[in-house]
C-alpha cells in the first residue's frame, strides 16, 4: 500500500470517521441498500416556507381575501383586527391586482405569496408561537400615511 493511500486512510479514520456518520437511530432503512436520514422538511418546521403554486379564484377580491386564502390549511391566520395599524387596514381593504391573481406558473413560499399581494411597501411578519401573520409598513413609505 502506498504512503499516500495510508496517509489518506489514517486521516479518514482519525478525523472523519466519527463525524462522517451520525447515530444509527437518525436513519431509516428504505430498502436493502438504501437508508434515509429522518429529518423534518423545512416546510414542516415552518409552514410559511411551504412552496405552493396558486391561482386565486374570482371570489378572492381583496388583499385580505388573498392572504386568508393562501393561509388556509397552513395553521396560520392574520392577526386579529384590533391589532391592525392604519396602513394595514388600507392594504388589506385594497383590491388584489390582476397581475397577482395567477401565481401558478411560479413556485413560491407562502410567505412570498403574501409579500407579493401586499407589495414592496410592507414586510411580512409572523408569530410562530401564536401562528399569526401581520404586515408592517417599511419606513421609507411612512410619509405616505403621515403626510
PDB file of C-alpha atoms in Angstrom, residues 52-134:
ATOM      1  CA  UNK A  52     -47.052  26.446  -3.489  1.00  0.00           C
ATOM      2  CA  UNK A  53     -48.425  27.395  -6.874  1.00  0.00           C
ATOM      3  CA  UNK A  54     -51.630  29.340  -6.570  1.00  0.00           C
ATOM      4  CA  UNK A  55     -54.333  30.852  -8.720  1.00  0.00           C
ATOM      5  CA  UNK A  56     -56.797  32.919  -6.746  1.00  0.00           C
ATOM      6  CA  UNK A  57     -60.457  32.220  -7.530  1.00  0.00           C
ATOM      7  CA  UNK A  58     -62.785  35.017  -8.601  1.00  0.00           C
ATOM      8  CA  UNK A  59     -64.261  35.120  -5.077  1.00  0.00           C
ATOM      9  CA  UNK A  60     -60.924  36.492  -3.812  1.00  0.00           C
ATOM     10  CA  UNK A  61     -61.170  40.216  -4.418  1.00  0.00           C
ATOM     11  CA  UNK A  62     -59.166  41.995  -1.707  1.00  0.00           C
ATOM     12  CA  UNK A  63     -55.651  41.611  -0.360  1.00  0.00           C
ATOM     13  CA  UNK A  64     -57.133  40.304   2.907  1.00  0.00           C
ATOM     14  CA  UNK A  65     -59.134  37.678   0.972  1.00  0.00           C
ATOM     15  CA  UNK A  66     -55.943  36.607  -0.809  1.00  0.00           C
ATOM     16  CA  UNK A  67     -53.975  36.296   2.433  1.00  0.00           C
ATOM     17  CA  UNK A  68     -56.813  34.357   4.090  1.00  0.00           C
ATOM     18  CA  UNK A  69     -56.968  32.074   1.055  1.00  0.00           C
ATOM     19  CA  UNK A  70     -53.232  31.356   0.976  1.00  0.00           C
ATOM     20  CA  UNK A  71     -53.052  30.819   4.755  1.00  0.00           C
ATOM     21  CA  UNK A  72     -55.942  28.340   4.703  1.00  0.00           C
ATOM     22  CA  UNK A  73     -54.675  24.927   5.913  1.00  0.00           C
ATOM     23  CA  UNK A  74     -51.284  26.378   6.943  1.00  0.00           C
ATOM     24  CA  UNK A  75     -52.267  26.742  10.585  1.00  0.00           C
ATOM     25  CA  UNK A  76     -51.632  30.489  10.396  1.00  0.00           C
ATOM     26  CA  UNK A  77     -54.083  33.387  10.234  1.00  0.00           C
ATOM     27  CA  UNK A  78     -53.967  37.176  10.017  1.00  0.00           C
ATOM     28  CA  UNK A  79     -53.678  38.910  13.391  1.00  0.00           C
ATOM     29  CA  UNK A  80     -56.973  39.971  14.938  1.00  0.00           C
ATOM     30  CA  UNK A  81     -58.409  43.226  13.603  1.00  0.00           C
ATOM     31  CA  UNK A  82     -57.867  45.036  16.915  1.00  0.00           C
ATOM     32  CA  UNK A  83     -54.096  44.872  16.220  1.00  0.00           C
ATOM     33  CA  UNK A  84     -54.290  46.285  12.685  1.00  0.00           C
ATOM     34  CA  UNK A  85     -52.384  49.503  12.081  1.00  0.00           C
ATOM     35  CA  UNK A  86     -53.928  52.226   9.884  1.00  0.00           C
ATOM     36  CA  UNK A  87     -51.650  51.265   6.969  1.00  0.00           C
ATOM     37  CA  UNK A  88     -52.529  47.593   7.420  1.00  0.00           C
ATOM     38  CA  UNK A  89     -56.235  48.477   7.200  1.00  0.00           C
ATOM     39  CA  UNK A  90     -55.558  50.324   3.943  1.00  0.00           C
ATOM     40  CA  UNK A  91     -53.661  47.496   2.240  1.00  0.00           C
ATOM     41  CA  UNK A  92     -55.956  44.700   3.435  1.00  0.00           C
ATOM     42  CA  UNK A  93     -59.009  46.533   2.045  1.00  0.00           C
ATOM     43  CA  UNK A  94     -57.298  47.157  -1.316  1.00  0.00           C
ATOM     44  CA  UNK A  95     -58.296  45.156  -4.391  1.00  0.00           C
ATOM     45  CA  UNK A  96     -55.914  42.422  -5.466  1.00  0.00           C
ATOM     46  CA  UNK A  97     -54.068  43.356  -8.658  1.00  0.00           C
ATOM     47  CA  UNK A  98     -54.955  41.441 -11.816  1.00  0.00           C
ATOM     48  CA  UNK A  99     -51.280  40.544 -12.312  1.00  0.00           C
ATOM     49  CA  UNK A 100     -51.197  38.942  -8.855  1.00  0.00           C
ATOM     50  CA  UNK A 101     -54.265  36.770  -9.392  1.00  0.00           C
ATOM     51  CA  UNK A 102     -52.457  33.900 -11.168  1.00  0.00           C
ATOM     52  CA  UNK A 103     -49.202  32.864  -9.488  1.00  0.00           C
ATOM     53  CA  UNK A 104     -49.447  29.238 -10.617  1.00  0.00           C
ATOM     54  CA  UNK A 105     -46.522  29.444 -13.044  1.00  0.00           C
ATOM     55  CA  UNK A 106     -44.046  30.405 -10.347  1.00  0.00           C
ATOM     56  CA  UNK A 107     -43.486  28.213  -7.279  1.00  0.00           C
ATOM     57  CA  UNK A 108     -43.401  30.496  -4.237  1.00  0.00           C
ATOM     58  CA  UNK A 109     -43.262  30.130  -0.469  1.00  0.00           C
ATOM     59  CA  UNK A 110     -46.490  31.057   1.317  1.00  0.00           C
ATOM     60  CA  UNK A 111     -44.675  33.994   2.941  1.00  0.00           C
ATOM     61  CA  UNK A 112     -43.536  35.169  -0.520  1.00  0.00           C
ATOM     62  CA  UNK A 113     -47.099  34.997  -1.888  1.00  0.00           C
ATOM     63  CA  UNK A 114     -48.223  37.240   0.977  1.00  0.00           C
ATOM     64  CA  UNK A 115     -45.349  39.596   0.182  1.00  0.00           C
ATOM     65  CA  UNK A 116     -46.407  39.684  -3.483  1.00  0.00           C
ATOM     66  CA  UNK A 117     -50.026  40.635  -2.724  1.00  0.00           C
ATOM     67  CA  UNK A 118     -49.183  43.306  -0.124  1.00  0.00           C
ATOM     68  CA  UNK A 119     -46.412  44.784  -2.258  1.00  0.00           C
ATOM     69  CA  UNK A 120     -42.920  46.127  -1.718  1.00  0.00           C
ATOM     70  CA  UNK A 121     -44.052  48.733   0.803  1.00  0.00           C
ATOM     71  CA  UNK A 122     -44.544  46.087   3.514  1.00  0.00           C
ATOM     72  CA  UNK A 123     -42.610  43.486   5.482  1.00  0.00           C
ATOM     73  CA  UNK A 124     -44.360  40.215   6.274  1.00  0.00           C
ATOM     74  CA  UNK A 125     -44.054  39.449   9.978  1.00  0.00           C
ATOM     75  CA  UNK A 126     -45.028  36.133  11.543  1.00  0.00           C
ATOM     76  CA  UNK A 127     -45.516  34.989  15.119  1.00  0.00           C
ATOM     77  CA  UNK A 128     -44.728  31.249  15.157  1.00  0.00           C
ATOM     78  CA  UNK A 129     -45.889  30.882  18.772  1.00  0.00           C
ATOM     79  CA  UNK A 130     -49.434  32.119  18.109  1.00  0.00           C
ATOM     80  CA  UNK A 131     -49.333  31.282  14.381  1.00  0.00           C
ATOM     81  CA  UNK A 132     -50.301  34.797  13.351  1.00  0.00           C
ATOM     82  CA  UNK A 133     -49.233  36.841  10.336  1.00  0.00           C
ATOM     83  CA  UNK A 134     -49.093  40.610  10.047  1.00  0.00           C
TER      84      UNK A 134
END
